[in-house]
Short mmCIF file of N, CA, C and O in Angstrom, two decimals:
data_model
loop_
_atom_site.label_atom_id
_atom_site.label_comp_id
_atom_site.label_asym_id
_atom_site.label_seq_id
_atom_site.Cartn_x
_atom_site.Cartn_y
_atom_site.Cartn_z
N UNK A 1 24.39 52.52 160.07
CA UNK A 1 23.56 51.32 159.97
C UNK A 1 24.36 50.25 159.24
O UNK A 1 25.00 50.53 158.25
N UNK A 2 24.34 49.03 159.70
CA UNK A 2 25.07 47.94 159.08
C UNK A 2 24.38 47.42 157.83
O UNK A 2 23.18 47.59 157.65
N UNK A 3 25.12 46.79 157.00
CA UNK A 3 24.62 46.21 155.77
C UNK A 3 23.86 44.93 156.08
O UNK A 3 24.38 44.05 156.74
N UNK A 4 22.64 44.83 155.64
CA UNK A 4 21.83 43.63 155.84
C UNK A 4 21.64 42.94 154.51
O UNK A 4 20.88 43.39 153.67
N UNK A 5 22.34 41.84 154.31
CA UNK A 5 22.32 41.16 153.02
C UNK A 5 20.91 40.76 152.58
O UNK A 5 20.55 40.91 151.43
N UNK A 6 20.11 40.28 153.53
CA UNK A 6 18.79 39.79 153.14
C UNK A 6 17.86 40.93 152.74
O UNK A 6 16.82 40.72 152.15
N UNK A 7 18.21 42.16 153.06
CA UNK A 7 17.35 43.29 152.73
C UNK A 7 17.83 44.08 151.52
O UNK A 7 17.20 45.06 151.15
N UNK A 8 18.95 43.70 150.93
CA UNK A 8 19.53 44.51 149.85
C UNK A 8 18.56 44.67 148.68
O UNK A 8 18.56 45.70 148.03
N UNK A 9 17.72 43.70 148.42
CA UNK A 9 16.77 43.83 147.31
C UNK A 9 15.80 44.99 147.54
O UNK A 9 15.26 45.55 146.60
N UNK A 10 15.59 45.37 148.80
CA UNK A 10 14.74 46.51 149.10
C UNK A 10 15.35 47.82 148.62
O UNK A 10 14.67 48.84 148.58
N UNK A 11 16.63 47.80 148.30
CA UNK A 11 17.34 49.03 147.93
C UNK A 11 17.49 49.21 146.43
O UNK A 11 18.16 50.13 146.00
N UNK A 12 16.86 48.33 145.63
CA UNK A 12 16.93 48.48 144.18
C UNK A 12 16.41 49.87 143.81
O UNK A 12 15.39 50.32 144.31
N UNK A 13 17.15 50.55 142.94
CA UNK A 13 16.77 51.89 142.51
C UNK A 13 17.35 53.00 143.36
O UNK A 13 17.34 54.16 142.97
N UNK A 14 17.88 52.67 144.55
CA UNK A 14 18.49 53.69 145.41
C UNK A 14 19.84 54.10 144.82
O UNK A 14 20.47 53.35 144.08
N UNK A 15 20.31 55.28 145.21
CA UNK A 15 21.61 55.70 144.70
C UNK A 15 22.72 54.96 145.43
O UNK A 15 22.58 54.58 146.59
N UNK A 16 23.82 54.77 144.71
CA UNK A 16 25.02 54.13 145.24
C UNK A 16 26.10 55.20 145.26
O UNK A 16 26.33 55.88 144.25
N UNK A 17 26.73 55.38 146.42
CA UNK A 17 27.75 56.41 146.57
C UNK A 17 29.07 55.79 147.03
O UNK A 17 29.10 54.72 147.61
N UNK A 18 30.15 56.53 146.75
CA UNK A 18 31.48 56.06 147.16
C UNK A 18 31.76 56.57 148.59
O UNK A 18 30.93 57.25 149.19
N UNK A 19 32.94 56.23 149.15
CA UNK A 19 33.22 56.62 150.54
C UNK A 19 33.14 58.12 150.81
O UNK A 19 32.83 58.54 151.93
N UNK A 20 33.38 58.95 149.80
CA UNK A 20 33.32 60.40 150.00
C UNK A 20 31.91 60.96 149.78
O UNK A 20 31.69 62.16 149.93
N UNK A 21 30.97 60.08 149.39
CA UNK A 21 29.59 60.52 149.18
C UNK A 21 29.27 60.87 147.74
O UNK A 21 28.15 61.28 147.44
N UNK A 22 30.24 60.71 146.82
CA UNK A 22 29.99 60.99 145.40
C UNK A 22 29.12 59.90 144.81
O UNK A 22 29.39 58.71 145.00
N UNK A 23 28.10 60.30 144.06
CA UNK A 23 27.18 59.33 143.48
C UNK A 23 27.84 58.59 142.33
O UNK A 23 28.38 59.20 141.41
N UNK A 24 27.77 57.26 142.38
CA UNK A 24 28.26 56.42 141.29
C UNK A 24 27.12 56.20 140.30
O UNK A 24 27.30 56.28 139.10
N UNK A 25 25.93 55.92 140.82
CA UNK A 25 24.76 55.67 139.97
C UNK A 25 23.65 55.08 140.81
O UNK A 25 23.65 55.20 142.04
N UNK A 26 22.69 54.43 140.14
CA UNK A 26 21.55 53.83 140.82
C UNK A 26 21.66 52.32 140.83
O UNK A 26 22.00 51.70 139.81
N UNK A 27 21.33 51.71 141.97
CA UNK A 27 21.42 50.26 142.13
C UNK A 27 20.38 49.59 141.24
O UNK A 27 19.19 49.88 141.34
N UNK A 28 20.84 48.70 140.36
CA UNK A 28 19.96 48.06 139.39
C UNK A 28 19.68 46.61 139.73
O UNK A 28 18.56 46.14 139.59
N UNK A 29 20.69 45.85 140.14
CA UNK A 29 20.50 44.43 140.44
C UNK A 29 21.58 43.97 141.41
O UNK A 29 22.63 44.61 141.56
N UNK A 30 21.32 42.84 142.05
CA UNK A 30 22.27 42.23 142.99
C UNK A 30 22.76 40.92 142.38
O UNK A 30 21.96 40.13 141.88
N UNK A 31 24.07 40.71 142.44
CA UNK A 31 24.68 39.47 141.96
C UNK A 31 25.26 38.73 143.16
O UNK A 31 26.02 39.31 143.94
N UNK A 32 24.89 37.48 143.28
CA UNK A 32 25.34 36.64 144.40
C UNK A 32 26.50 35.77 143.96
O UNK A 32 26.55 35.31 142.82
N UNK A 33 27.43 35.52 144.89
CA UNK A 33 28.52 34.58 144.66
C UNK A 33 27.93 33.18 144.76
O UNK A 33 27.36 32.81 145.80
N UNK A 34 28.04 32.41 143.71
CA UNK A 34 27.41 31.08 143.68
C UNK A 34 28.08 30.11 144.65
O UNK A 34 27.48 29.12 145.04
N UNK A 35 29.33 30.39 145.06
CA UNK A 35 30.02 29.51 145.99
C UNK A 35 29.58 29.73 147.43
O UNK A 35 29.51 28.80 148.22
N UNK A 36 29.27 30.98 147.79
CA UNK A 36 28.93 31.31 149.17
C UNK A 36 27.46 31.66 149.36
O UNK A 36 26.98 31.75 150.48
N UNK A 37 26.76 31.92 148.27
CA UNK A 37 25.36 32.35 148.28
C UNK A 37 25.19 33.68 149.01
O UNK A 37 24.14 33.98 149.55
N UNK A 38 26.24 34.48 149.02
CA UNK A 38 26.20 35.80 149.63
C UNK A 38 26.19 36.86 148.52
O UNK A 38 26.77 36.65 147.45
N UNK A 39 25.55 38.01 148.75
CA UNK A 39 25.61 39.08 147.75
C UNK A 39 27.05 39.55 147.60
O UNK A 39 27.71 39.84 148.60
N UNK A 40 27.53 39.60 146.37
CA UNK A 40 28.93 39.94 146.13
C UNK A 40 29.08 41.27 145.38
O UNK A 40 29.98 42.05 145.68
N UNK A 41 28.24 41.50 144.41
CA UNK A 41 28.31 42.71 143.59
C UNK A 41 26.91 43.24 143.34
O UNK A 41 25.93 42.50 143.41
N UNK A 42 26.85 44.53 143.03
CA UNK A 42 25.62 45.10 142.49
C UNK A 42 25.96 45.68 141.12
O UNK A 42 27.12 46.02 140.87
N UNK A 43 24.97 45.73 140.25
CA UNK A 43 25.16 46.50 139.04
C UNK A 43 24.55 47.87 139.30
O UNK A 43 23.51 48.00 139.94
N UNK A 44 25.27 48.89 138.82
CA UNK A 44 24.89 50.27 139.03
C UNK A 44 24.75 50.94 137.68
O UNK A 44 25.64 50.85 136.82
N UNK A 45 23.60 51.59 137.46
CA UNK A 45 23.36 52.29 136.21
C UNK A 45 24.16 53.58 136.19
O UNK A 45 24.04 54.41 137.10
N UNK A 46 25.00 53.73 135.16
CA UNK A 46 25.79 54.94 134.99
C UNK A 46 25.56 55.48 133.58
O UNK A 46 25.03 54.78 132.72
N UNK A 47 26.00 56.69 133.35
CA UNK A 47 25.86 57.30 132.03
C UNK A 47 24.52 58.01 131.89
O UNK A 47 23.69 58.00 132.80
N UNK A 48 24.35 58.62 130.72
CA UNK A 48 23.10 59.34 130.46
C UNK A 48 22.52 58.92 129.13
O UNK A 48 23.24 58.60 128.19
N UNK A 49 21.23 58.90 129.06
CA UNK A 49 20.46 58.62 127.86
C UNK A 49 20.95 57.37 127.14
O UNK A 49 20.98 56.30 127.72
N UNK A 50 21.40 57.51 125.89
CA UNK A 50 21.80 56.34 125.10
C UNK A 50 23.13 55.75 125.56
O UNK A 50 23.49 54.65 125.16
N UNK A 51 23.87 56.47 126.41
CA UNK A 51 25.16 55.98 126.88
C UNK A 51 25.08 55.23 128.19
O UNK A 51 26.10 54.98 128.82
N UNK A 52 23.87 54.86 128.61
CA UNK A 52 23.73 54.17 129.89
C UNK A 52 24.31 52.76 129.82
O UNK A 52 24.21 52.09 128.81
N UNK A 53 24.93 52.36 130.92
CA UNK A 53 25.47 51.01 131.04
C UNK A 53 25.42 50.60 132.49
O UNK A 53 25.17 51.42 133.37
N UNK A 54 25.66 49.33 132.73
CA UNK A 54 25.66 48.79 134.09
C UNK A 54 27.07 48.40 134.46
O UNK A 54 27.68 47.55 133.80
N UNK A 55 27.61 49.01 135.50
CA UNK A 55 28.94 48.65 135.99
C UNK A 55 28.79 47.79 137.23
O UNK A 55 27.82 47.91 137.98
N UNK A 56 29.76 46.92 137.43
CA UNK A 56 29.76 46.02 138.60
C UNK A 56 30.54 46.66 139.73
O UNK A 56 31.67 47.11 139.54
N UNK A 57 29.92 46.71 140.91
CA UNK A 57 30.54 47.32 142.10
C UNK A 57 30.45 46.30 143.23
O UNK A 57 29.37 45.76 143.51
N UNK A 58 31.58 46.04 143.91
CA UNK A 58 31.56 45.05 145.00
C UNK A 58 30.79 45.56 146.22
O UNK A 58 30.80 46.74 146.53
N UNK A 59 30.15 44.62 146.92
CA UNK A 59 29.38 44.95 148.11
C UNK A 59 30.16 44.79 149.40
O UNK A 59 29.67 45.19 150.45
N UNK A 60 31.35 44.21 149.36
CA UNK A 60 32.12 43.98 150.58
C UNK A 60 32.28 45.29 151.35
O UNK A 60 32.78 46.27 150.82
N UNK A 61 31.82 45.29 152.58
CA UNK A 61 31.95 46.48 153.42
C UNK A 61 30.92 47.56 153.17
O UNK A 61 31.00 48.63 153.78
N UNK A 62 29.96 47.32 152.29
CA UNK A 62 28.94 48.33 151.99
C UNK A 62 28.07 48.60 153.20
O UNK A 62 27.84 47.71 154.03
N UNK A 63 27.58 49.82 153.31
CA UNK A 63 26.67 50.22 154.39
C UNK A 63 25.39 50.76 153.77
O UNK A 63 25.42 51.56 152.84
N UNK A 64 24.28 50.33 154.32
CA UNK A 64 22.98 50.79 153.85
C UNK A 64 22.54 51.98 154.70
O UNK A 64 22.63 51.94 155.92
N UNK A 65 22.09 53.03 154.04
CA UNK A 65 21.58 54.23 154.70
C UNK A 65 20.15 54.45 154.20
O UNK A 65 19.72 53.82 153.23
N UNK A 66 19.38 55.33 154.84
CA UNK A 66 17.98 55.49 154.45
C UNK A 66 17.74 55.80 152.97
O UNK A 66 16.77 55.34 152.40
N UNK A 67 18.64 56.56 152.34
CA UNK A 67 18.38 56.93 150.94
C UNK A 67 19.49 56.51 149.98
O UNK A 67 19.47 56.87 148.81
N UNK A 68 20.46 55.74 150.45
CA UNK A 68 21.55 55.32 149.56
C UNK A 68 22.29 54.11 150.14
O UNK A 68 22.09 53.75 151.30
N UNK A 69 23.13 53.54 149.29
CA UNK A 69 24.04 52.47 149.71
C UNK A 69 25.46 53.01 149.50
O UNK A 69 25.80 53.47 148.40
N UNK A 70 26.26 53.00 150.57
CA UNK A 70 27.63 53.49 150.48
C UNK A 70 28.56 52.29 150.33
O UNK A 70 28.58 51.40 151.17
N UNK A 71 29.32 52.28 149.23
CA UNK A 71 30.27 51.19 148.97
C UNK A 71 31.67 51.65 149.34
O UNK A 71 31.89 52.83 149.62
N UNK A 72 32.62 50.73 149.33
CA UNK A 72 33.97 51.04 149.79
C UNK A 72 34.92 51.40 148.66
O UNK A 72 36.08 51.69 148.91
N UNK A 73 34.44 51.40 147.41
CA UNK A 73 35.33 51.71 146.28
C UNK A 73 35.05 53.12 145.77
O UNK A 73 33.94 53.62 145.85
N UNK A 74 36.10 53.75 145.26
CA UNK A 74 36.01 55.10 144.73
C UNK A 74 35.20 55.15 143.44
O UNK A 74 35.21 54.21 142.64
N UNK A 75 34.51 56.25 143.25
CA UNK A 75 33.67 56.45 142.07
C UNK A 75 34.44 56.21 140.77
O UNK A 75 33.94 55.55 139.85
N UNK A 76 35.66 56.73 140.66
CA UNK A 76 36.44 56.58 139.43
C UNK A 76 36.78 55.12 139.16
O UNK A 76 36.73 54.67 138.01
N UNK A 77 37.12 54.37 140.20
CA UNK A 77 37.41 52.95 140.03
C UNK A 77 36.15 52.22 139.56
O UNK A 77 36.21 51.39 138.64
N UNK A 78 35.01 52.55 140.15
CA UNK A 78 33.76 51.91 139.77
C UNK A 78 33.38 52.25 138.33
O UNK A 78 32.94 51.37 137.57
N UNK A 79 33.55 53.49 137.93
CA UNK A 79 33.16 53.90 136.58
C UNK A 79 34.01 53.21 135.52
O UNK A 79 33.58 53.07 134.37
N UNK A 80 35.22 52.80 135.88
CA UNK A 80 36.11 52.10 134.94
C UNK A 80 35.95 50.58 135.01
O UNK A 80 36.67 49.85 134.33
N UNK A 81 35.03 50.11 135.82
CA UNK A 81 34.84 48.66 136.02
C UNK A 81 34.21 48.02 134.78
O UNK A 81 33.59 48.70 133.96
N UNK A 82 34.37 46.71 134.65
CA UNK A 82 33.69 46.00 133.57
C UNK A 82 32.19 46.28 133.64
O UNK A 82 31.62 46.44 134.72
N UNK A 83 31.57 46.35 132.46
CA UNK A 83 30.16 46.70 132.42
C UNK A 83 29.44 45.86 131.37
O UNK A 83 30.06 45.18 130.55
N UNK A 84 28.11 45.93 131.43
CA UNK A 84 27.27 45.30 130.42
C UNK A 84 26.24 46.34 129.98
O UNK A 84 26.03 47.35 130.65
N UNK A 85 25.60 46.09 128.85
CA UNK A 85 24.52 46.96 128.40
C UNK A 85 23.36 46.86 129.38
O UNK A 85 23.20 45.85 130.06
N UNK A 86 22.51 47.88 129.40
CA UNK A 86 21.40 47.89 130.35
C UNK A 86 20.43 46.74 130.10
O UNK A 86 19.72 46.34 131.02
N UNK A 87 20.43 46.19 128.90
CA UNK A 87 19.58 45.02 128.64
C UNK A 87 20.40 43.76 128.41
O UNK A 87 19.92 42.76 127.91
N UNK A 88 21.68 43.82 128.81
CA UNK A 88 22.58 42.71 128.57
C UNK A 88 22.68 41.73 129.72
O UNK A 88 22.14 41.97 130.80
N UNK A 89 23.35 40.63 129.46
CA UNK A 89 23.63 39.64 130.49
C UNK A 89 25.13 39.47 130.61
O UNK A 89 25.86 39.72 129.67
N UNK A 90 25.57 39.03 131.76
CA UNK A 90 26.99 38.84 132.02
C UNK A 90 27.44 37.47 131.53
O UNK A 90 27.01 36.45 132.08
N UNK A 91 28.29 37.43 130.48
CA UNK A 91 28.82 36.13 130.05
C UNK A 91 29.78 35.58 131.10
O UNK A 91 30.52 36.33 131.73
N UNK A 92 29.75 34.27 131.31
CA UNK A 92 30.62 33.65 132.31
C UNK A 92 32.09 33.96 132.02
O UNK A 92 32.88 34.12 132.94
N UNK A 93 32.44 34.13 130.76
CA UNK A 93 33.83 34.41 130.39
C UNK A 93 34.29 35.80 130.84
O UNK A 93 35.49 36.08 130.94
N UNK A 94 33.35 36.69 131.14
CA UNK A 94 33.69 38.05 131.58
C UNK A 94 33.80 38.18 133.10
O UNK A 94 34.25 39.20 133.61
N UNK A 95 33.36 37.17 133.83
CA UNK A 95 33.36 37.26 135.29
C UNK A 95 34.75 37.49 135.89
O UNK A 95 34.89 38.33 136.77
N UNK A 96 35.81 36.77 135.44
CA UNK A 96 37.12 36.99 136.07
C UNK A 96 37.59 38.43 136.01
O UNK A 96 38.23 38.92 136.95
N UNK A 97 37.26 39.16 134.94
CA UNK A 97 37.69 40.55 134.80
C UNK A 97 37.08 41.44 135.88
O UNK A 97 37.71 42.41 136.32
N UNK A 98 35.88 41.11 136.32
CA UNK A 98 35.23 41.91 137.38
C UNK A 98 35.99 41.74 138.69
O UNK A 98 36.32 42.72 139.36
N UNK A 99 36.29 40.50 139.05
CA UNK A 99 37.05 40.25 140.28
C UNK A 99 38.43 40.90 140.19
O UNK A 99 38.89 41.54 141.14
N UNK A 100 39.10 40.74 139.04
CA UNK A 100 40.45 41.27 138.87
C UNK A 100 40.47 42.80 138.96
O UNK A 100 41.40 43.38 139.51
N UNK A 101 39.46 43.47 138.41
CA UNK A 101 39.41 44.93 138.41
C UNK A 101 39.51 45.48 139.83
O UNK A 101 40.14 46.50 140.06
N UNK A 102 38.91 44.79 140.78
CA UNK A 102 38.90 45.25 142.16
C UNK A 102 39.93 44.53 143.03
O UNK A 102 39.97 44.73 144.24
N UNK A 103 40.77 43.66 142.42
CA UNK A 103 41.78 42.95 143.19
C UNK A 103 41.19 41.93 144.14
O UNK A 103 41.75 41.68 145.21
N UNK A 104 40.04 41.36 143.77
CA UNK A 104 39.37 40.38 144.61
C UNK A 104 39.69 38.99 144.10
O UNK A 104 39.62 38.73 142.89
N UNK A 105 40.05 38.10 145.01
CA UNK A 105 40.27 36.71 144.65
C UNK A 105 39.01 35.94 144.99
O UNK A 105 38.63 35.85 146.16
N UNK A 106 38.33 35.40 143.97
CA UNK A 106 37.10 34.65 144.27
C UNK A 106 37.42 33.35 144.99
O UNK A 106 38.52 32.83 144.90
N UNK A 107 36.43 32.84 145.70
CA UNK A 107 36.58 31.55 146.36
C UNK A 107 36.87 30.49 145.30
O UNK A 107 36.52 30.65 144.14
N UNK A 108 37.52 29.42 145.71
CA UNK A 108 37.87 28.36 144.77
C UNK A 108 36.62 27.80 144.09
O UNK A 108 35.55 27.75 144.68
N UNK A 109 36.79 27.39 142.87
CA UNK A 109 35.67 26.82 142.13
C UNK A 109 35.79 27.19 140.66
O UNK A 109 36.56 28.07 140.29
N UNK A 110 35.04 26.51 139.87
CA UNK A 110 35.04 26.80 138.45
C UNK A 110 33.61 27.02 137.99
O UNK A 110 32.66 26.75 138.72
N UNK A 111 33.47 27.50 136.77
CA UNK A 111 32.14 27.76 136.25
C UNK A 111 31.61 29.09 136.69
O UNK A 111 32.34 29.96 137.15
N UNK A 112 30.32 29.29 136.56
CA UNK A 112 29.69 30.57 136.87
C UNK A 112 29.86 30.89 138.35
O UNK A 112 29.59 30.09 139.21
N UNK A 113 30.32 32.12 138.62
CA UNK A 113 30.55 32.58 139.99
C UNK A 113 29.51 33.58 140.45
O UNK A 113 29.29 33.75 141.63
N UNK A 114 28.91 34.31 139.50
CA UNK A 114 27.97 35.36 139.87
C UNK A 114 26.60 35.07 139.28
O UNK A 114 26.48 34.79 138.08
N UNK A 115 25.58 35.14 140.10
CA UNK A 115 24.21 34.91 139.65
C UNK A 115 23.33 36.09 140.06
O UNK A 115 23.34 36.49 141.22
N UNK A 116 22.62 36.62 139.09
CA UNK A 116 21.71 37.74 139.36
C UNK A 116 20.45 37.20 140.03
O UNK A 116 19.89 36.19 139.61
N UNK A 117 20.00 37.91 141.06
CA UNK A 117 18.75 37.52 141.74
C UNK A 117 17.88 38.73 141.98
O UNK A 117 18.34 39.79 142.20
#
């Protein structure tokens, strides 16, 4: 099944898996690229109990399935991605590190690139 950007909000809380099917965590929120207005990243809840955090995982090439969202990045790469606390917000100064972690070049522009919706 292909990825439907307008329906991604329906998948909040679903598990997010890597290409081999290993679970990364649960989909918590969708972040849109402010330049293109397209979904660019999701935050995924990882860790257990007091060690829970939200890691940023790119949506490029993601596929939606009935019970999960399969992304194109490996679980280990995602687990090492920039993260925020489960009740935290993403400072604009931290955005470049998210793109750099995955080797993504954001579209030209300055200021806030990612907006949670």
